[in-house]
CSV table of C-alpha atoms and ligand atoms in Angstrom, one decimal:
chain,number,residue,atom,x,y,z
A,1,MET,CA,6.6,32.0,10.5
A,2,ALA,CA,4.2,34.7,11.4
A,3,ARG,CA,2.5,34.1,14.7
A,4,ARG,CA,-1.2,34.3,14.7
A,5,SER,CA,-2.5,35.9,17.9
A,6,VAL,CA,-4.9,33.7,19.9
A,7,ASP,CA,-7.7,35.1,21.9
A,8,VAL,CA,-7.8,32.2,24.4
A,9,PRO,CA,-10.9,33.2,26.5
A,10,ALA,CA,-13.0,33.6,23.3
A,11,LEU,CA,-11.7,30.4,21.9
A,12,VAL,CA,-12.4,28.5,25.1
A,13,GLU,CA,-15.9,30.0,25.3
A,14,SER,CA,-16.7,29.0,21.7
A,15,ALA,CA,-15.4,25.5,22.2
A,16,ARG,CA,-17.5,25.1,25.3
A,17,ALA,CA,-20.5,26.3,23.3
A,18,GLY,CA,-19.8,23.5,21.0
A,19,ALA,CA,-18.3,25.3,18.0
A,20,PRO,CA,-16.3,22.6,16.1
A,21,ARG,CA,-13.8,25.1,14.7
A,22,ALA,CA,-12.9,26.3,18.1
A,23,VAL,CA,-12.4,22.7,19.3
A,24,ALA,CA,-10.3,22.0,16.3
A,25,ARG,CA,-8.2,25.1,16.8
A,26,LEU,CA,-7.6,24.2,20.5
A,27,ILE,CA,-6.4,20.7,19.5
A,28,SER,CA,-4.1,22.3,17.0
A,29,LEU,CA,-2.6,24.4,19.7
A,30,VAL,CA,-2.0,21.2,21.7
A,31,GLU,CA,-0.3,19.5,18.7
A,32,ASP,CA,1.9,22.5,18.1
A,33,GLY,CA,2.9,22.9,21.7
A,34,HIS,CA,1.8,26.5,21.3
A,35,GLU,CA,2.9,29.1,23.7
A,36,THR,CA,-0.7,29.8,24.8
A,37,LEU,CA,-1.1,26.2,26.0
A,38,ARG,CA,-0.6,27.2,29.7
A,39,GLU,CA,-3.4,29.7,29.4
A,40,VAL,CA,-5.6,27.3,27.4
A,41,MET,CA,-5.2,24.5,30.0
A,42,ALA,CA,-5.9,26.9,32.9
A,43,ALA,CA,-9.1,28.0,31.2
A,44,LEU,CA,-10.2,24.4,30.4
A,45,ALA,CA,-9.4,22.8,33.7
A,46,PRO,CA,-12.5,23.8,35.6
A,47,HIS,CA,-14.7,22.4,32.8
A,48,ALA,CA,-13.0,19.1,32.3
A,49,GLY,CA,-13.2,15.8,34.2
A,50,SER,CA,-16.5,14.4,33.3
A,51,ALA,CA,-15.9,12.7,30.0
A,52,TRP,CA,-15.6,8.9,29.9
A,53,VAL,CA,-12.3,8.2,28.0
A,54,ILE,CA,-12.3,4.9,26.1
A,55,GLY,CA,-9.2,3.7,24.4
A,56,LEU,CA,-9.2,1.4,21.4
A,57,THR,CA,-6.1,-0.4,20.2
A,58,GLY,CA,-5.2,-3.2,17.9
A,59,SER,CA,-3.1,-4.1,14.9
A,60,PRO,CA,-3.8,-2.2,11.6
A,61,GLY,CA,-6.7,-3.7,9.7
A,62,VAL,CA,-8.3,-5.4,12.7
A,63,GLY,CA,-11.3,-3.1,12.5
A,64,LYS,CA,-10.7,-0.2,14.9
A,65,SER,CA,-12.2,2.5,12.7
A,66,THR,CA,-15.2,0.4,11.8
A,67,THR,CA,-15.8,-0.4,15.5
A,68,THR,CA,-15.2,3.2,16.6
A,69,THR,CA,-17.8,4.3,14.0
A,70,ALA,CA,-20.3,1.7,15.3
A,71,LEU,CA,-19.7,2.8,18.9
A,72,VAL,CA,-20.1,6.5,18.0
A,73,GLY,CA,-23.5,5.5,16.6
A,74,ALA,CA,-24.4,3.6,19.7
A,75,PHE,CA,-23.4,6.5,22.0
A,76,ARG,CA,-25.3,9.0,19.8
A,77,GLN,CA,-28.4,6.8,20.2
A,78,ARG,CA,-28.1,7.5,23.9
A,79,GLY,CA,-28.1,11.2,23.1
A,80,LEU,CA,-24.4,11.7,24.2
A,81,ARG,CA,-21.9,14.0,22.7
A,82,VAL,CA,-18.9,12.1,21.4
A,83,GLY,CA,-15.3,13.0,20.6
A,84,VAL,CA,-13.0,10.8,18.6
A,85,LEU,CA,-9.2,11.1,18.6
A,86,ALA,CA,-7.3,8.9,16.2
A,87,VAL,CA,-3.7,9.0,17.4
A,88,ASP,CA,-0.8,7.7,15.4
A,89,PRO,CA,2.1,7.4,17.9
A,90,SER,CA,4.6,6.6,15.2
A,91,SER,CA,3.8,9.6,13.0
A,92,PRO,CA,5.7,12.9,13.3
A,93,PHE,CA,3.1,14.5,11.0
A,94,SER,CA,0.4,16.7,12.5
A,95,GLY,CA,-3.0,17.8,11.4
A,96,GLY,CA,-4.1,14.4,10.4
A,97,ALA,CA,-2.9,14.5,6.9
A,98,LEU,CA,-2.3,10.8,7.0
A,99,LEU,CA,-4.9,9.6,9.4
A,100,GLY,CA,-7.5,11.9,8.0
A,101,ASP,CA,-7.9,9.6,5.1
A,102,ARG,CA,-8.0,6.5,7.3
A,103,ILE,CA,-11.0,7.5,9.3
A,104,ARG,CA,-14.0,6.4,7.4
A,105,MET,CA,-16.7,8.0,9.5
A,106,GLN,CA,-18.8,9.6,6.9
A,107,ASP,CA,-21.8,8.3,8.9
A,108,HIS,CA,-21.0,11.0,11.5
A,109,ALA,CA,-19.3,13.7,9.5
A,110,LEU,CA,-22.3,16.0,9.6
A,111,ASP,CA,-23.4,15.4,13.1
A,112,PRO,CA,-22.6,18.5,15.2
A,113,GLU,CA,-22.6,16.4,18.4
A,114,VAL,CA,-19.6,14.4,17.1
A,115,TYR,CA,-16.0,15.7,16.9
A,116,ILE,CA,-13.5,13.6,15.0
A,117,ARG,CA,-9.9,14.4,14.9
A,118,SER,CA,-6.7,12.7,13.9
A,119,MET,CA,-3.5,13.7,15.4
A,120,ALA,CA,0.2,12.9,15.5
A,121,SER,CA,1.3,12.5,19.1
A,122,ARG,CA,5.0,12.4,18.6
A,123,GLY,CA,4.8,16.1,18.1
A,124,HIS,CA,7.1,18.9,19.1
A,125,LEU,CA,8.0,19.0,22.7
A,126,GLY,CA,5.6,16.8,24.3
A,127,GLY,CA,5.4,13.3,23.1
A,128,LEU,CA,2.4,11.2,23.7
A,129,SER,CA,2.1,11.4,27.5
A,130,TRP,CA,1.5,15.1,27.0
A,131,THR,CA,-0.4,15.7,23.8
A,132,THR,CA,-3.0,13.0,24.1
A,133,PRO,CA,-4.3,13.9,27.6
A,134,GLN,CA,-4.4,17.5,26.6
A,135,ALA,CA,-6.4,16.8,23.5
A,136,ILE,CA,-8.7,14.7,25.6
A,137,ARG,CA,-9.1,17.6,28.0
A,138,VAL,CA,-10.1,19.9,25.1
A,139,LEU,CA,-12.9,17.5,24.1
A,140,ASP,CA,-13.9,16.9,27.6
A,141,ALA,CA,-14.2,20.6,28.4
A,142,ALA,CA,-16.1,21.1,25.1
A,143,GLY,CA,-18.8,18.9,26.5
A,144,CYS,CA,-18.1,15.5,25.1
A,145,ASP,CA,-19.6,12.9,27.3
A,146,VAL,CA,-17.5,10.2,25.8
A,147,VAL,CA,-14.0,10.5,24.2
A,148,LEU,CA,-12.9,7.5,22.1
A,149,VAL,CA,-9.2,7.4,21.6
A,150,GLU,CA,-8.2,5.1,18.7
A,151,THR,CA,-4.5,4.3,18.4
A,152,VAL,CA,-2.8,2.7,15.5
A,153,GLY,CA,-0.9,-0.5,15.8
A,154,VAL,CA,0.1,-2.6,18.7
A,155,GLY,CA,3.4,-1.4,20.1
A,156,GLN,CA,4.7,0.0,23.3
A,157,SER,CA,3.3,3.5,22.6
A,158,GLU,CA,-0.1,2.2,21.9
A,159,VAL,CA,0.0,0.3,25.1
A,160,GLU,CA,0.9,3.5,26.9
A,161,ILE,CA,-1.9,5.5,25.3
A,162,ALA,CA,-4.4,2.7,26.0
A,163,GLY,CA,-3.2,2.6,29.5
A,164,LEU,CA,-4.3,6.2,29.9
A,165,ALA,CA,-7.9,5.5,29.2
A,166,ASP,CA,-10.7,5.0,31.7
A,167,THR,CA,-11.6,1.9,29.8
A,168,SER,CA,-9.3,0.2,27.4
A,169,VAL,CA,-10.6,-1.9,24.5
A,170,VAL,CA,-8.2,-4.3,22.7
A,171,LEU,CA,-9.3,-5.5,19.3
A,172,LEU,CA,-8.1,-8.7,17.7
A,173,ALA,CA,-9.2,-10.6,14.6
A,174,PRO,CA,-9.1,-14.3,13.9
A,175,GLY,CA,-6.2,-15.8,12.0
A,176,MET,CA,-3.6,-13.1,12.5
A,177,GLY,CA,-1.7,-14.8,15.3
A,178,ASP,CA,-3.0,-11.9,17.3
A,179,GLY,CA,-3.3,-13.7,20.6
A,180,ILE,CA,0.4,-14.4,20.7
A,181,GLN,CA,1.2,-10.9,19.5
A,182,ALA,CA,-1.0,-9.4,22.2
A,183,ALA,CA,0.7,-11.4,24.9
A,184,LYS,CA,4.1,-10.2,23.6
A,185,ALA,CA,3.1,-6.6,23.3
A,186,GLY,CA,1.9,-6.6,26.9
A,187,ILE,CA,-1.6,-5.8,25.7
A,188,LEU,CA,-3.3,-8.5,27.8
A,189,GLU,CA,-2.6,-6.5,30.9
A,190,ILE,CA,-4.1,-3.3,29.7
A,191,GLY,CA,-7.3,-4.7,28.1
A,192,ASP,CA,-10.5,-4.1,30.1
A,193,VAL,CA,-12.6,-5.4,27.3
A,194,PHE,CA,-11.3,-7.7,24.5
A,195,VAL,CA,-13.1,-7.7,21.1
A,196,VAL,CA,-12.6,-10.4,18.6
A,197,ASN,CA,-13.7,-8.7,15.4
A,198,LYS,CA,-14.3,-10.2,12.0
A,199,ALA,CA,-16.2,-13.0,13.6
A,200,ASP,CA,-17.6,-13.8,10.2
A,201,ARG,CA,-14.2,-15.3,9.4
A,202,ASP,CA,-13.0,-18.8,10.3
A,203,GLY,CA,-11.1,-19.2,13.5
A,204,ALA,CA,-13.0,-16.5,15.6
A,205,ASP,CA,-14.1,-19.1,18.2
A,206,ALA,CA,-10.5,-20.4,18.5
A,207,THR,CA,-9.2,-16.8,19.0
A,208,VAL,CA,-11.8,-16.2,21.7
A,209,ARG,CA,-10.8,-19.5,23.4
A,210,ASP,CA,-7.1,-18.7,23.2
A,211,LEU,CA,-7.7,-15.2,24.5
A,212,ARG,CA,-9.9,-16.4,27.4
A,213,HIS,CA,-7.2,-18.9,28.3
A,214,MET,CA,-4.4,-16.3,28.3
A,215,ILE,CA,-6.5,-13.9,30.3
A,216,SER,CA,-7.2,-16.6,32.9
A,217,LEU,CA,-3.5,-17.3,33.3
A,218,GLY,CA,-3.0,-13.8,34.4
A,219,ASP,CA,-6.2,-13.7,36.5
A,220,ARG,CA,-5.6,-12.3,39.9
A,221,SER,CA,-9.3,-13.2,40.7
A,222,GLU,CA,-9.4,-11.1,43.9
A,223,PRO,CA,-12.9,-10.1,44.9
A,224,GLY,CA,-14.1,-6.8,43.4
A,225,LEU,CA,-11.5,-7.0,40.7
A,226,TRP,CA,-12.6,-6.6,37.1
A,227,ARG,CA,-12.3,-9.7,34.8
A,228,PRO,CA,-12.0,-8.6,31.2
A,229,PRO,CA,-14.7,-10.1,29.0
A,230,VAL,CA,-14.1,-11.3,25.4
A,231,VAL,CA,-16.8,-10.1,23.0
A,232,LYS,CA,-17.2,-11.3,19.4
A,233,THR,CA,-18.2,-8.8,16.8
A,234,ILE,CA,-18.7,-8.3,13.1
A,235,ALA,CA,-18.2,-4.6,13.2
A,236,ALA,CA,-18.8,-4.1,9.5
A,237,GLN,CA,-22.3,-5.3,10.1
A,238,LYS,CA,-22.7,-3.8,13.5
A,239,VAL,CA,-23.1,-7.3,15.0
A,240,GLY,CA,-22.1,-7.5,18.6
A,241,ILE,CA,-21.9,-3.8,19.2
A,242,ASP,CA,-24.6,-3.9,21.9
A,243,GLU,CA,-22.6,-6.5,23.7
A,244,VAL,CA,-19.5,-4.3,23.5
A,245,MET,CA,-21.5,-1.4,24.9
A,246,GLU,CA,-22.8,-3.6,27.7
A,247,ALA,CA,-19.2,-4.6,28.6
A,248,LEU,CA,-18.1,-1.0,28.5
A,249,ASP,CA,-20.9,0.0,30.8
A,250,LYS,CA,-20.1,-2.8,33.2
A,251,HIS,CA,-16.4,-1.9,33.3
A,252,ARG,CA,-17.2,1.8,33.9
A,253,ALA,CA,-19.5,0.8,36.8
A,254,SER,CA,-16.9,-1.5,38.2
A,255,ALA,CA,-14.0,0.9,37.9
A,256,SER,CA,-16.0,3.7,39.5
A,257,GLY,CA,-17.0,1.4,42.3
A,258,ASN,CA,-13.6,-0.1,43.2
A,259,GLY,CA,-11.6,3.1,42.9
A,260,GLU,CA,-9.8,2.0,39.7
A,261,LEU,CA,-11.2,4.9,37.8
A,262,ALA,CA,-9.8,7.5,40.2
A,263,ARG,CA,-6.4,5.7,40.3
A,264,ARG,CA,-6.2,5.8,36.5
A,265,ARG,CA,-7.1,9.4,36.3
A,266,GLU,CA,-4.5,10.3,38.8
A,267,ARG,CA,-1.9,8.3,36.9
A,268,ARG,CA,-2.9,10.1,33.7
A,269,ALA,CA,-2.5,13.4,35.4
A,270,ALA,CA,0.8,12.4,36.9
A,271,ASP,CA,2.2,11.3,33.5
A,272,GLU,CA,1.1,14.6,32.1
A,273,ILE,CA,2.6,16.7,34.9
A,274,GLU,CA,5.8,14.7,34.6
A,275,SER,CA,6.2,15.2,30.9
A,276,ILE,CA,5.5,18.9,31.2
A,277,ALA,CA,8.0,19.3,34.0
A,278,LEU,CA,10.6,17.3,32.1
A,279,ALA,CA,10.1,19.4,29.0
A,280,ALA,CA,10.5,22.5,31.1
A,281,LEU,CA,13.7,21.2,32.6
A,282,ARG,CA,15.0,20.2,29.3
A,283,SER,CA,14.5,23.6,27.9
A,284,ARG,CA,16.2,25.1,30.9
A,285,PHE,CA,19.2,22.8,30.4
A,286,GLY,CA,19.5,24.1,26.9
A,287,THR,CA,19.5,27.7,28.0
A,288,LEU,CA,21.8,27.4,31.0
A,289,GLY,CA,24.8,29.4,30.0
A,290,GLY,CA,28.2,29.9,31.5
A,291,ARG,CA,30.6,27.5,33.1
A,292,GLU,CA,27.9,25.0,34.2
A,293,GLY,CA,26.0,25.0,30.9
A,294,LEU,CA,25.2,21.8,29.2
A,295,SER,CA,27.7,22.2,26.5
A,296,ALA,CA,30.5,23.3,28.9
A,297,LEU,CA,29.8,20.1,30.9
A,298,ALA,CA,29.7,18.0,27.8
A,299,ARG,CA,33.2,19.3,26.8
A,300,GLU,CA,34.5,18.3,30.3
A,301,VAL,CA,33.0,14.8,29.9
A,302,VAL,CA,34.6,14.4,26.5
A,303,ASP,CA,37.9,15.6,27.9
A,304,GLY,CA,37.7,13.1,30.7
A,305,THR,CA,37.9,15.7,33.4
A,306,LEU,CA,34.4,14.9,34.6
A,307,ASP,CA,32.3,11.8,34.6
A,308,PRO,CA,28.7,12.0,33.3
A,309,TYR,CA,27.1,11.3,36.7
A,310,ALA,CA,29.0,14.2,38.3
A,311,ALA,CA,28.2,16.4,35.3
A,312,ALA,CA,24.5,15.5,35.7
A,313,ASP,CA,24.6,16.3,39.4
A,314,ARG,CA,26.1,19.7,38.6
A,315,LEU,CA,23.4,20.4,36.0
A,316,VAL,CA,20.7,19.6,38.5
A,317,GLU,CA,22.3,21.7,41.2
A,318,THR,CA,22.4,24.7,38.9
A,319,LEU,CA,18.7,24.4,38.3
A,320,GLY,CA,18.0,25.0,42.0
A,321,SER,CA,20.2,28.1,42.2
B,1,LIG,P1,-8.3,-0.5,11.4
B,1,LIG,O1,-7.1,-0.4,10.6
B,1,LIG,O2,-8.1,-1.3,12.6
B,1,LIG,O3,-9.0,0.8,11.8
B,1,LIG,O4,-9.4,-1.3,10.6
B,1,LIG,P2,-10.6,-0.8,9.7
B,1,LIG,O5,-11.8,-0.5,10.6
B,1,LIG,O6,-10.1,0.2,8.8
B,1,LIG,O7,-11.0,-2.1,8.9
B,1,LIG,C1,-10.1,-2.8,8.0
B,1,LIG,C2,-10.9,-3.6,7.0
B,1,LIG,O8,-11.6,-4.6,7.6
B,1,LIG,C3,-11.9,-2.7,6.3
B,1,LIG,O9,-12.0,-3.1,4.9
B,1,LIG,C4,-13.2,-3.1,7.0
B,1,LIG,O10,-14.3,-2.9,6.1
B,1,LIG,C5,-13.0,-4.5,7.3
B,1,LIG,N1,-13.8,-5.0,8.4
B,1,LIG,C6,-14.1,-4.3,9.6
B,1,LIG,N2,-14.9,-5.1,10.4
B,1,LIG,C7,-15.0,-6.3,9.7
B,1,LIG,C8,-15.7,-7.5,10.1
B,1,LIG,O11,-16.3,-7.6,11.2
B,1,LIG,N3,-15.7,-8.5,9.2
B,1,LIG,C9,-15.0,-8.4,8.0
B,1,LIG,N4,-15.0,-9.4,7.2
B,1,LIG,N5,-14.3,-7.3,7.6
B,1,LIG,C10,-14.4,-6.2,8.5
């Protein structure tokens, strides 16, 4: 494939000036694990760090897209610039071919202060602990005050992504046995704000009750610690969105005040560093030639002349030399 040359400084400058195409191109570089990423990230770093990252997660059909659209509207009313990343951790496809159709955000499609992007996170080298924070950084440096990260489904990867956010919103709907599912998926621990959507349906109050009960079981109730509220919404009618905004604001204030925000951002950066380092190591393992190369060691393990732990030690030692 012919390689298109990338003028990174020009691209970053356009993105910072708010050019949607430049932002889109930078996110594509992230998805592709492009060779210029190092330069891109170095150029973006001084301009990032002020966006409020809000994760939204929940089972398919629970109302994430609808809620995200409503929240975008609410943030726009405050005059803020908003980025939306829809991440599908299970999809190896990039460019949003699948998710693109999913996002029904025509309300905001023409608003130049709103960037909407779907992406596959199980991309090339990185995996989600790499691509998602980098895409967030692009939107952050492009001047987004808020970045909403919507993940599809309730599985381990979604929990991981949601855990990367400054504020994590977990959505549930009545009658889907979601409360139990949430407990199983470990989602109760990561929710800062719980939303029971589709409150126009039967069973919403029971779901709210169940959820409050389950949250209270895990309540550490130390002073200064955040207690996740449960908010009822009918996102399709924009009912309850003000309450969700209020809960988000309160969480942000609390997390800034008690140091939780700083801790989360550090954890996010640590995950990112670790996955970049691991990918770098892995590529070096692959290129290590000679006697101590990975394939040579593998042959010895197959032959039984070396055990895998000793082989791994040798591989690691070679890296340092
Ligand atoms: P997602 O898969 O979690 O992103 O869910 P969507 O936002 O795509 O919503 C799934 C379906 O539920 C759509 O048909 C929405 O119109 C509908 N929906 C969203 N919010 C509500 C609500 O509050 N009440 C009802 N009855 N339907 C809703």
